[in-house]
Coordinates of C-alpha atoms and ligand atoms in Angstrom, one line a residue:
X1 CA 126.1 -35.9 155.3
X2 CA 126.6 -39.9 154.9
X3 CA 127.2 -41.9 157.8
X4 CA 130.8 -42.0 156.5
X5 CA 131.5 -38.8 156.1
X6 CA 130.0 -38.1 159.8
X7 CA 132.3 -40.5 161.1
X8 CA 135.1 -38.8 159.5
X9 CA 134.1 -35.5 160.7
X10 CA 133.7 -37.3 164.0
X11 CA 137.0 -38.3 163.7
X12 CA 138.5 -35.0 163.2
X13 CA 136.9 -33.1 165.6
X14 CA 137.7 -35.9 167.8
X15 CA 141.3 -35.9 167.1
X16 CA 143.1 -33.4 169.4
X17 CA 146.0 -32.7 167.2
X18 CA 143.0 -31.3 164.5
X19 CA 141.3 -29.4 166.4
X20 CA 142.6 -26.1 165.5
X21 CA 142.3 -26.7 162.2
X22 CA 138.7 -27.7 162.3
X23 CA 137.8 -24.8 164.2
X24 CA 139.3 -22.9 161.4
X25 CA 137.1 -25.2 158.5
X26 CA 134.1 -24.6 160.5
X27 CA 134.2 -21.2 161.6
X28 CA 131.0 -19.5 159.7
X29 CA 131.5 -18.2 156.1
X30 CA 135.1 -19.7 156.0
X31 CA 135.2 -21.4 152.6
X32 CA 138.0 -23.9 153.6
X33 CA 140.5 -25.1 151.3
X34 CA 139.5 -26.4 147.8
X35 CA 140.7 -29.8 146.8
X36 CA 139.4 -33.6 145.9
X37 CA 139.4 -36.1 148.0
X38 CA 141.7 -39.1 146.3
X39 CA 140.4 -42.7 146.9
X40 CA 143.4 -44.2 144.1
X41 CA 146.4 -43.2 143.5
X42 CA 146.3 -44.8 140.1
X43 CA 144.3 -45.0 137.7
X44 CA 142.9 -41.7 139.8
X45 CA 139.7 -41.6 141.5
X46 CA 139.1 -38.5 143.2
X47 CA 136.0 -37.3 144.6
X48 CA 134.3 -33.7 145.6
X49 CA 134.0 -32.6 149.2
X50 CA 130.4 -32.2 149.9
X51 CA 130.7 -29.0 150.9
X52 CA 132.0 -27.7 147.5
X53 CA 129.2 -28.9 145.4
X54 CA 126.7 -26.0 146.9
X55 CA 126.9 -24.2 143.2
X56 CA 124.6 -24.6 140.3
X57 CA 127.9 -25.3 137.9
X58 CA 131.1 -27.4 139.5
X59 CA 134.2 -26.3 138.5
X60 CA 136.4 -27.7 136.5
X61 CA 139.4 -28.2 138.9
X62 CA 137.3 -29.5 141.7
X63 CA 135.4 -31.8 139.4
X64 CA 135.3 -35.6 140.5
X65 CA 138.0 -37.6 138.6
X66 CA 137.1 -41.3 137.8
X67 CA 139.5 -43.2 135.2
X68 CA 140.2 -47.5 135.0
X69 CA 143.3 -47.1 134.1
X70 CA 146.2 -44.6 133.6
X71 CA 145.0 -42.4 130.6
X72 CA 147.1 -42.5 127.3
X73 CA 145.9 -38.6 126.7
X74 CA 145.7 -38.3 122.7
X75 CA 148.2 -35.6 120.8
X76 CA 145.3 -32.5 120.0
X77 CA 147.1 -32.2 116.8
X78 CA 147.2 -35.6 115.8
X79 CA 143.8 -36.7 116.9
X80 CA 141.2 -37.8 114.8
X81 CA 137.8 -39.1 115.5
X82 CA 136.6 -41.7 113.3
X83 CA 133.3 -42.4 112.2
X84 CA 132.5 -45.4 110.8
X85 CA 130.3 -48.6 110.5
X86 CA 126.8 -49.1 109.4
X87 CA 127.1 -45.5 108.1
X88 CA 127.4 -44.3 103.9
X89 CA 130.6 -42.0 104.1
X90 CA 132.9 -43.2 107.3
X91 CA 134.7 -40.0 108.7
X92 CA 137.5 -39.1 110.3
X93 CA 137.5 -35.6 111.6
X94 CA 140.5 -33.5 113.2
X95 CA 139.7 -30.7 116.3
X96 CA 139.4 -28.2 114.3
X97 CA 137.1 -29.5 111.8
X98 CA 135.3 -30.7 114.6
X99 CA 135.1 -27.3 116.0
X100 CA 133.7 -26.1 112.8
X101 CA 130.8 -27.9 112.9
X102 CA 127.1 -26.0 114.6
X103 CA 127.9 -26.3 118.3
X104 CA 125.9 -27.5 120.4
X105 CA 125.5 -27.3 124.7
X106 CA 124.0 -29.0 127.6
X107 CA 123.9 -28.0 131.1
X108 CA 123.6 -31.6 132.9
X109 CA 124.9 -34.0 135.9
X110 CA 127.7 -36.1 135.3
X111 CA 127.3 -39.1 138.1
X112 CA 129.5 -42.2 138.3
X113 CA 127.1 -45.5 138.9
X114 CA 129.3 -46.3 141.8
X115 CA 128.6 -42.7 143.7
X116 CA 127.8 -43.8 147.0
X117 CA 128.9 -47.0 146.5
X118 CA 130.3 -47.1 150.5
X119 CA 126.8 -46.9 151.9
X120 CA 125.8 -50.2 150.5
X121 CA 125.2 -52.9 153.3
X122 CA 126.6 -55.3 153.2
X123 CA 130.0 -53.9 151.7
X124 CA 130.8 -54.6 148.2
X125 CA 134.3 -54.4 146.7
X126 CA 135.1 -51.4 144.4
X127 CA 136.3 -47.8 144.7
X128 CA 134.8 -46.8 148.0
X129 CA 133.0 -43.9 146.9
X130 CA 131.2 -41.5 149.5
X131 CA 128.6 -39.0 147.7
X132 CA 130.9 -36.7 145.8
X133 CA 131.5 -38.8 142.9
X134 CA 128.8 -36.5 140.8
X135 CA 128.8 -32.9 139.3
X136 CA 126.5 -30.5 137.4
X137 CA 128.5 -28.9 134.2
X138 CA 128.3 -27.0 131.0
X139 CA 129.5 -29.3 128.2
X140 CA 129.7 -27.7 124.7
X141 CA 130.5 -29.6 121.5
X142 CA 128.9 -30.8 118.4
X143 CA 125.2 -32.7 118.2
X144 CA 126.3 -36.9 117.8
X145 CA 123.1 -36.2 115.5
X146 CA 124.4 -34.0 113.4
X147 CA 127.7 -36.1 113.1
X148 CA 125.7 -38.9 112.3
X149 CA 123.7 -37.7 109.9
X150 CA 126.8 -36.4 107.8
X151 CA 128.2 -39.6 108.1
X152 CA 125.0 -40.9 106.2
X153 CA 123.7 -43.3 109.3
X154 CA 122.2 -46.4 107.7
X155 CA 118.7 -48.0 108.6
X156 CA 120.9 -51.2 110.1
X157 CA 122.6 -49.2 112.8
X158 CA 120.9 -49.6 116.1
X159 CA 123.9 -49.3 118.7
X160 CA 127.0 -46.8 119.0
X161 CA 130.0 -48.5 120.1
X162 CA 132.1 -46.3 121.6
X163 CA 136.1 -46.2 122.5
X164 CA 138.5 -44.2 124.2
X165 CA 142.1 -43.9 123.4
X166 CA 143.0 -45.1 126.9
X167 CA 144.0 -49.0 127.3
X168 CA 144.3 -51.3 131.0
X169 CA 147.1 -52.8 131.7
X170 CA 147.8 -56.8 131.7
X171 CA 145.1 -59.1 130.7
X172 CA 142.5 -56.8 131.5
X173 CA 139.7 -56.4 129.6
X174 CA 139.8 -53.1 127.6
X175 CA 136.7 -50.4 128.1
X176 CA 134.4 -50.9 125.4
X177 CA 131.1 -49.5 125.8
X178 CA 128.0 -48.9 123.1
X179 CA 124.9 -46.8 123.3
X180 CA 121.5 -47.3 122.2
X181 CA 121.2 -45.5 118.9
X182 CA 117.9 -43.8 120.0
X183 CA 119.8 -42.5 123.1
X184 CA 122.7 -42.0 121.0
X185 CA 120.7 -39.5 118.4
X186 CA 118.2 -38.1 120.9
X187 CA 120.6 -35.4 123.0
X188 CA 124.1 -36.7 123.4
X189 CA 126.9 -34.6 122.5
X190 CA 130.7 -35.0 122.0
X191 CA 132.2 -32.1 124.1
X192 CA 135.3 -30.4 123.4
X193 CA 134.5 -27.8 126.3
X194 CA 133.9 -27.7 129.9
X195 CA 132.1 -24.9 131.4
X196 CA 133.4 -22.4 128.8
X197 CA 137.1 -23.9 128.9
X198 CA 138.5 -26.6 126.8
X199 CA 137.9 -29.7 128.3
X200 CA 140.6 -30.7 130.9
X201 CA 143.1 -33.8 130.0
X202 CA 141.2 -35.3 133.0
X203 CA 138.2 -35.6 131.9
X204 CA 138.7 -36.4 128.2
X205 CA 140.6 -34.1 126.3
X206 CA 140.4 -33.3 123.4
X207 CA 136.6 -35.1 123.4
X208 CA 134.5 -36.6 125.3
X209 CA 130.4 -38.1 125.1
X210 CA 127.9 -36.0 127.2
X211 CA 125.2 -38.5 128.0
X212 CA 122.5 -36.4 129.6
X213 CA 120.6 -38.2 132.4
X214 CA 122.5 -41.4 132.0
X215 CA 125.4 -43.1 134.4
X216 CA 128.9 -42.1 133.8
X217 CA 130.4 -45.1 132.4
X218 CA 128.5 -43.7 129.0
X219 CA 130.6 -41.1 128.9
X220 CA 133.5 -42.1 126.9
X221 CA 136.3 -40.2 127.6
X222 CA 139.4 -39.4 125.4
X223 CA 137.2 -40.3 122.3
X224 CA 138.6 -42.0 119.2
X225 CA 136.3 -43.6 117.5
X226 CA 132.1 -44.3 117.1
X227 CA 130.8 -47.3 114.7
X228 CA 127.4 -47.5 114.2
X229 CA 126.4 -51.4 114.8
X230 CA 123.4 -53.5 114.3
X231 CA 124.6 -55.4 117.7
X232 CA 125.4 -54.0 121.2
X233 CA 129.0 -53.8 122.2
X234 CA 130.3 -57.1 124.0
X235 CA 132.9 -57.9 126.7
X236 CA 133.5 -57.3 130.2
X237 CA 132.2 -53.9 130.7
X238 CA 128.9 -54.9 129.1
X239 CA 128.2 -58.4 129.9
X240 CA 129.2 -58.3 133.5
X241 CA 129.8 -55.0 134.8
X242 CA 127.6 -51.9 134.6
X243 CA 124.2 -53.8 135.5
X244 CA 121.8 -53.0 138.1
X245 CA 119.0 -55.7 139.6
X246 CA 115.6 -55.9 137.2
X247 CA 113.9 -56.4 140.7
X248 CA 115.3 -56.1 144.6
X249 CA 116.7 -59.1 145.9
X250 CA 117.9 -60.0 149.0
X251 CA 121.4 -57.5 150.3
X252 CA 124.4 -59.7 150.4
X253 CA 123.1 -62.2 147.6
X254 CA 124.7 -61.8 144.3
X255 CA 122.2 -61.4 141.0
X256 CA 123.0 -63.1 138.1
X257 CA 123.6 -60.9 135.1
X258 CA 120.5 -62.0 132.9
X259 CA 119.0 -61.2 136.1
X260 CA 120.3 -57.2 136.1
X261 CA 119.7 -55.0 133.3
X262 CA 122.5 -52.3 132.0
X263 CA 123.0 -49.3 133.7
X264 CA 121.6 -46.6 131.8
X265 CA 119.4 -43.7 133.3
X266 CA 120.6 -41.8 136.9
X267 CA 118.1 -42.7 139.5
X268 CA 116.4 -39.8 141.5
X269 CA 118.4 -38.5 144.6
X270 CA 119.1 -35.9 146.7
X271 CA 122.2 -35.0 148.5
X272 CA 123.0 -33.0 151.4
X273 CA 126.1 -30.5 150.6
X274 CA 125.7 -28.0 154.0
X275 CA 123.8 -28.4 157.1
X276 CA 124.6 -27.2 160.9
X277 CA 125.7 -29.8 163.2
X278 CA 124.4 -27.6 166.1
X279 CA 121.3 -25.3 166.9
X280 CA 119.9 -23.4 169.4
X281 CA 116.2 -24.4 170.6
X282 CA 113.7 -21.9 168.6
X283 CA 116.3 -21.0 165.7
X284 CA 115.7 -21.8 162.5
X285 CA 118.6 -24.0 160.9
X286 CA 119.1 -23.9 157.2
X287 CA 120.1 -27.1 155.2
X288 CA 121.1 -26.8 151.2
X289 CA 121.7 -29.8 148.6
X290 CA 121.2 -30.7 145.2
X291 CA 119.1 -33.3 143.4
X292 CA 118.5 -34.9 140.4
X293 CA 117.7 -37.8 138.6
X294 CA 117.8 -39.9 134.8
X295 CA 114.5 -37.8 134.3
X296 CA 114.9 -34.2 132.8
X297 CA 114.0 -32.5 135.9
X298 CA 113.2 -32.5 139.8
X299 CA 109.6 -31.7 140.9
X300 CA 110.1 -32.0 144.5
X301 CA 112.6 -32.4 147.6
X302 CA 111.5 -33.1 150.8
X303 CA 112.8 -33.1 154.6
X304 CA 111.4 -35.2 157.5
X305 CA 112.2 -34.7 160.9
X306 CA 110.4 -37.9 162.1
X307 CA 112.0 -40.4 160.0
X308 CA 109.9 -39.9 157.0
X309 CA 106.4 -39.9 158.9
X310 CA 105.8 -36.4 158.0
X311 CA 107.3 -34.0 154.9
X312 CA 107.8 -30.9 153.9
X313 CA 108.8 -29.5 151.2
X314 CA 112.2 -27.3 150.5
X315 CA 113.0 -24.2 148.2
X316 CA 114.2 -25.3 144.7
X317 CA 116.5 -23.1 143.0
X318 CA 115.1 -21.8 139.4
X319 CA 118.5 -22.5 137.5
X320 CA 117.4 -25.6 135.7
X321 CA 118.2 -27.3 131.6
X322 CA 117.0 -30.6 131.2
X323 CA 118.6 -33.3 133.5
X324 CA 121.0 -30.6 135.3
X325 CA 120.9 -31.0 139.0
X326 CA 118.3 -28.4 141.0
X327 CA 119.8 -27.1 144.0
X328 CA 117.5 -27.0 147.3
X329 CA 117.5 -25.0 150.4
X330 CA 115.2 -25.8 153.6
X331 CA 114.6 -23.7 156.9
X332 CA 113.8 -26.3 159.7
X333 CA 112.8 -25.0 162.6
X334 CA 114.8 -26.4 166.2
X335 CA 112.7 -26.9 168.9
X336 CA 113.0 -29.0 171.7
X337 CA 116.8 -29.6 173.2
X338 CA 118.1 -32.8 171.8
X339 CA 119.6 -34.6 168.8
X340 CA 117.3 -34.5 165.6
X341 CA 117.8 -36.1 162.3
X342 CA 116.6 -35.0 159.0
X343 CA 116.3 -37.3 156.0
X344 CA 115.9 -36.0 152.3
X345 CA 113.9 -37.4 149.4
X346 CA 113.2 -36.1 145.7
X347 CA 110.7 -37.1 143.7
X348 CA 111.8 -36.4 139.9
X349 CA 109.4 -35.1 137.0
X350 CA 108.2 -38.6 136.1
X351 CA 107.2 -39.3 139.8
X352 CA 110.2 -41.5 140.4
X353 CA 110.1 -41.2 144.4
X354 CA 113.8 -41.8 146.4
X355 CA 113.5 -44.7 148.5
X356 CA 114.7 -45.2 152.3
X357 CA 117.2 -47.8 151.1
X358 CA 118.8 -48.2 148.2
X359 CA 118.2 -51.6 146.2
X360 CA 121.6 -53.3 147.2
X361 CA 123.3 -55.0 144.4
X362 CA 126.9 -56.5 144.4
X363 CA 128.7 -53.6 142.6
X364 CA 127.0 -50.9 144.5
X365 CA 125.9 -48.7 141.5
X366 CA 123.1 -46.0 141.7
X367 CA 123.4 -45.7 145.7
X368 CA 120.4 -43.4 146.2
X369 CA 118.8 -44.0 149.7
X370 CA 117.7 -41.3 151.9
X371 CA 120.6 -38.7 153.0
X372 CA 120.4 -37.5 156.6
X373 CA 122.0 -34.5 158.7
X374 CA 121.9 -35.1 162.4
X375 CA 121.6 -31.4 164.5
X376 CA 122.3 -31.4 168.1
X377 CA 119.8 -29.1 169.3
X378 CA 121.1 -27.1 172.8
X379 CA 121.2 -24.1 174.3
X380 CA 124.8 -24.1 173.9
X381 CA 124.8 -24.1 170.3
X382 CA 127.2 -22.1 168.1
X383 CA 127.2 -21.5 164.5
X384 CA 129.1 -24.2 163.4
X385 CA 128.5 -26.3 160.0
X386 CA 129.2 -29.3 158.9
X387 CA 132.7 -29.0 157.6
X388 CA 134.6 -30.7 154.6
X389 CA 134.8 -34.6 154.7
X390 CA 138.2 -35.3 156.0
X391 CA 141.1 -35.2 154.8
X392 CA 143.9 -36.2 157.9
X393 CA 146.7 -35.5 155.8
X394 CA 148.4 -32.3 154.0
X395 CA 148.3 -32.0 150.1
X396 CA 151.4 -34.1 148.4
X397 CA 152.1 -36.4 151.3
X398 CA 152.5 -40.2 150.4
X399 CA 149.4 -42.7 150.9
X400 CA 150.8 -45.0 153.9
X401 CA 152.3 -48.5 153.0
X402 CA 149.9 -51.7 153.6
X403 CA 150.0 -52.9 156.9
X404 CA 152.8 -55.2 157.9
X405 CA 152.0 -59.0 157.4
X406 CA 153.0 -62.5 155.4
X407 CA 150.9 -61.2 152.4
X408 CA 152.0 -57.8 152.5
X409 CA 154.9 -58.6 149.8
X410 CA 152.6 -60.4 148.0
X411 CA 149.9 -57.4 147.6
X412 CA 152.5 -54.8 147.0
X413 CA 153.7 -57.1 144.0
X414 CA 150.1 -58.2 142.5
X415 CA 147.5 -55.9 143.1
X416 CA 149.6 -53.0 142.3
X417 CA 149.5 -53.7 138.3
X418 CA 146.2 -51.7 137.6
X419 CA 145.4 -49.6 140.7
X420 CA 147.4 -48.6 143.7
X421 CA 147.3 -49.5 147.2
X422 CA 144.4 -47.0 148.9
X423 CA 142.0 -49.4 146.8
X424 CA 142.6 -52.1 148.9
X425 CA 143.0 -50.3 152.5
X426 CA 139.1 -49.2 151.7
X427 CA 137.7 -52.6 151.2
X428 CA 135.8 -54.1 154.0
X429 CA 135.1 -57.6 152.3
X430 CA 134.3 -61.1 153.5
X431 CA 136.9 -64.0 152.9
X432 CA 134.4 -65.2 150.2
X433 CA 134.3 -61.8 148.3
X434 CA 138.4 -61.6 148.9
X435 CA 138.5 -65.1 147.3
X436 CA 136.7 -64.3 144.3
X437 CA 138.1 -60.9 143.9
X438 CA 141.6 -62.5 143.9
X439 CA 139.8 -64.9 141.1
X440 CA 138.9 -62.5 138.8
X441 CA 142.2 -60.1 139.2
X442 CA 144.4 -63.6 138.4
X443 CA 142.4 -64.0 135.3
X444 CA 143.4 -59.8 134.6
X445 CA 147.1 -60.9 135.4
X446 CA 147.7 -60.3 138.3
X447 CA 150.6 -62.8 139.5
X448 CA 149.2 -64.9 142.4
X449 CA 150.6 -68.7 142.3
X450 CA 148.1 -71.2 143.5
X451 CA 150.1 -71.7 147.0
X452 CA 150.7 -67.8 147.2
X453 CA 146.7 -67.2 146.7
X454 CA 145.4 -68.6 150.7
X455 CA 148.0 -65.9 151.9
X456 CA 146.8 -63.5 150.2
X457 CA 143.5 -63.9 151.0
X458 CA 144.3 -64.4 154.7
X459 CA 146.5 -61.1 155.3
X460 CA 143.6 -58.7 153.0
X461 CA 140.8 -61.0 155.2
X462 CA 142.6 -59.8 158.5
X463 CA 143.2 -56.4 157.2
X464 CA 140.7 -55.2 155.3
X465 CA 137.7 -57.6 156.3
X466 CA 134.0 -56.8 157.0
X467 CA 134.1 -54.3 160.1
X468 CA 137.3 -52.8 158.5
X469 CA 137.1 -49.3 159.6
X470 CA 140.4 -47.7 159.2
X471 CA 140.2 -46.0 155.9
X472 CA 139.9 -42.3 155.5
X473 CA 140.4 -40.9 152.1
X474 CA 144.0 -39.6 153.4
X475 CA 145.1 -38.1 150.4
X476 CA 144.5 -34.5 149.5
X477 CA 145.2 -33.9 145.3
X478 CA 146.2 -30.5 145.1
X479 CA 144.0 -27.7 143.0
X480 CA 145.6 -26.9 140.0
X481 CA 143.9 -24.7 137.4
Ligands
MTE1 N1 137.9 -43.9 128.2 C1 137.6 -44.2 129.2 N2 136.1 -43.5 129.7 C2 135.8 -43.2 130.2 C3 136.3 -43.6 131.4 C4 137.5 -44.8 131.7 O1 137.9 -45.3 132.2 N3 138.0 -44.7 130.1 N4 135.5 -44.1 132.8 C5 134.3 -44.0 132.7 C6 133.3 -43.4 133.8 S1 133.1 -45.4 134.8 C7 132.5 -42.1 134.6 S2 132.1 -42.1 136.1 C8 133.3 -41.3 134.0 C9 133.9 -40.3 134.8 O2 134.4 -38.7 134.1 P1 135.4 -37.9 135.1 O3 136.2 -38.5 135.1 O4 135.3 -36.7 133.5 O5 134.5 -37.4 135.8 O6 134.2 -41.4 132.7 C10 133.4 -42.1 132.1 N5 134.6 -42.4 130.6
MO2 MO1 131.9 -44.5 136.6

């Protein structure tokens, strides 16, 4: 359990009014309610509670959602996928035509580059994902290699520019991306099915890219165009965003774009999905989780109860495909009474070892520090296990308003063009970070006059400054099949 989730759990467990709910959730074998934790009402950002990520395949209705802005979902009957650029025969395919081409499947992990952002220290701006912006699914569609062969790829093509049907509000730059052609023709799929069902609208229907081993920003949803080009795509979402330090620096010191490389492969990472919170001395505690990497497989998952001095291997599940996750299971012998902290790390099939701390970067990408669980060893232990993180509100309830204050009206008007107030409520930023964010957002169309800016920044800094511990994902998104 991450520190944030543990805090949530403790807040839940200690809140008297919620005690009956907590007891119900903690009853051994109780599956608990199944729902996503919504971090942003619009554009929708919702993560999966870790206790629901215990299966090899993540069910579609529990799969995390991350969209930059409200989708414009294509009408499947009118939809076409255009393939053009450096090709001899440009194509325009209907969904029926796409489905007539040879089928290909892959079971692999989709993880948002920002998963685990809330664990970066010092805090960074953005949707404060816990550890659940990740899932493993079976994707089916057509190999990109086959499509490009049909289109007659020219040797001048080096990069594949990708576009979806969604468009940003205001002056926000479009989410345009590109992928190196070597990767595109290796194992990328244009997928129209997810876990055997038609690709759900929130996940990119009628078709999306599946880029095994690479972070979610490459997995274009609501795909409309693939264009083979000699050069990579340019613009904010290539040149500024989705970049990761070439070499680690001092935490809190922003990197220049040229000191970073584009985010491509995922980093090796193990996550705990279930662990007891108490155990009797002499008993055996079972911990479970998943592990994945940008490498095709995980070689080892190890746990330590002495802060990394000694490690013992977990048992890896046999279910596996290249770039899917490995479920793991570990039995820990509870010895002395007291509080024990177990940490977990994974090693991938290329020998990369998960680090104790993630590499700090100003966007909080690819956070992969050791996960941990704390077990209280006591004669009085019952068989409680870690329940789901959050929520503290009933499904369907409205997000709370922003706190009263001089700048509230400005925040209500200017910030919520692109995202709900939830995103403000979860930040923990310094005045400097708020100032930089407001400058960026003004460039993107947020209407903040020069006289309003200082009042807005003071308001945000007062309520959502570093040290803001008030945020919890409060809104539960009911699951619809
Ligand atoms: N068209 C489009 N595709 C997109 C996005 C988007 O905002 N628009 N978000 C990307 C990001 S950042 C991620 S992490 C994944 C999330 O996919 P999911 O919502 O199916 O989990 O979609 C990617 N594809
Ligand atoms: Mo993402």
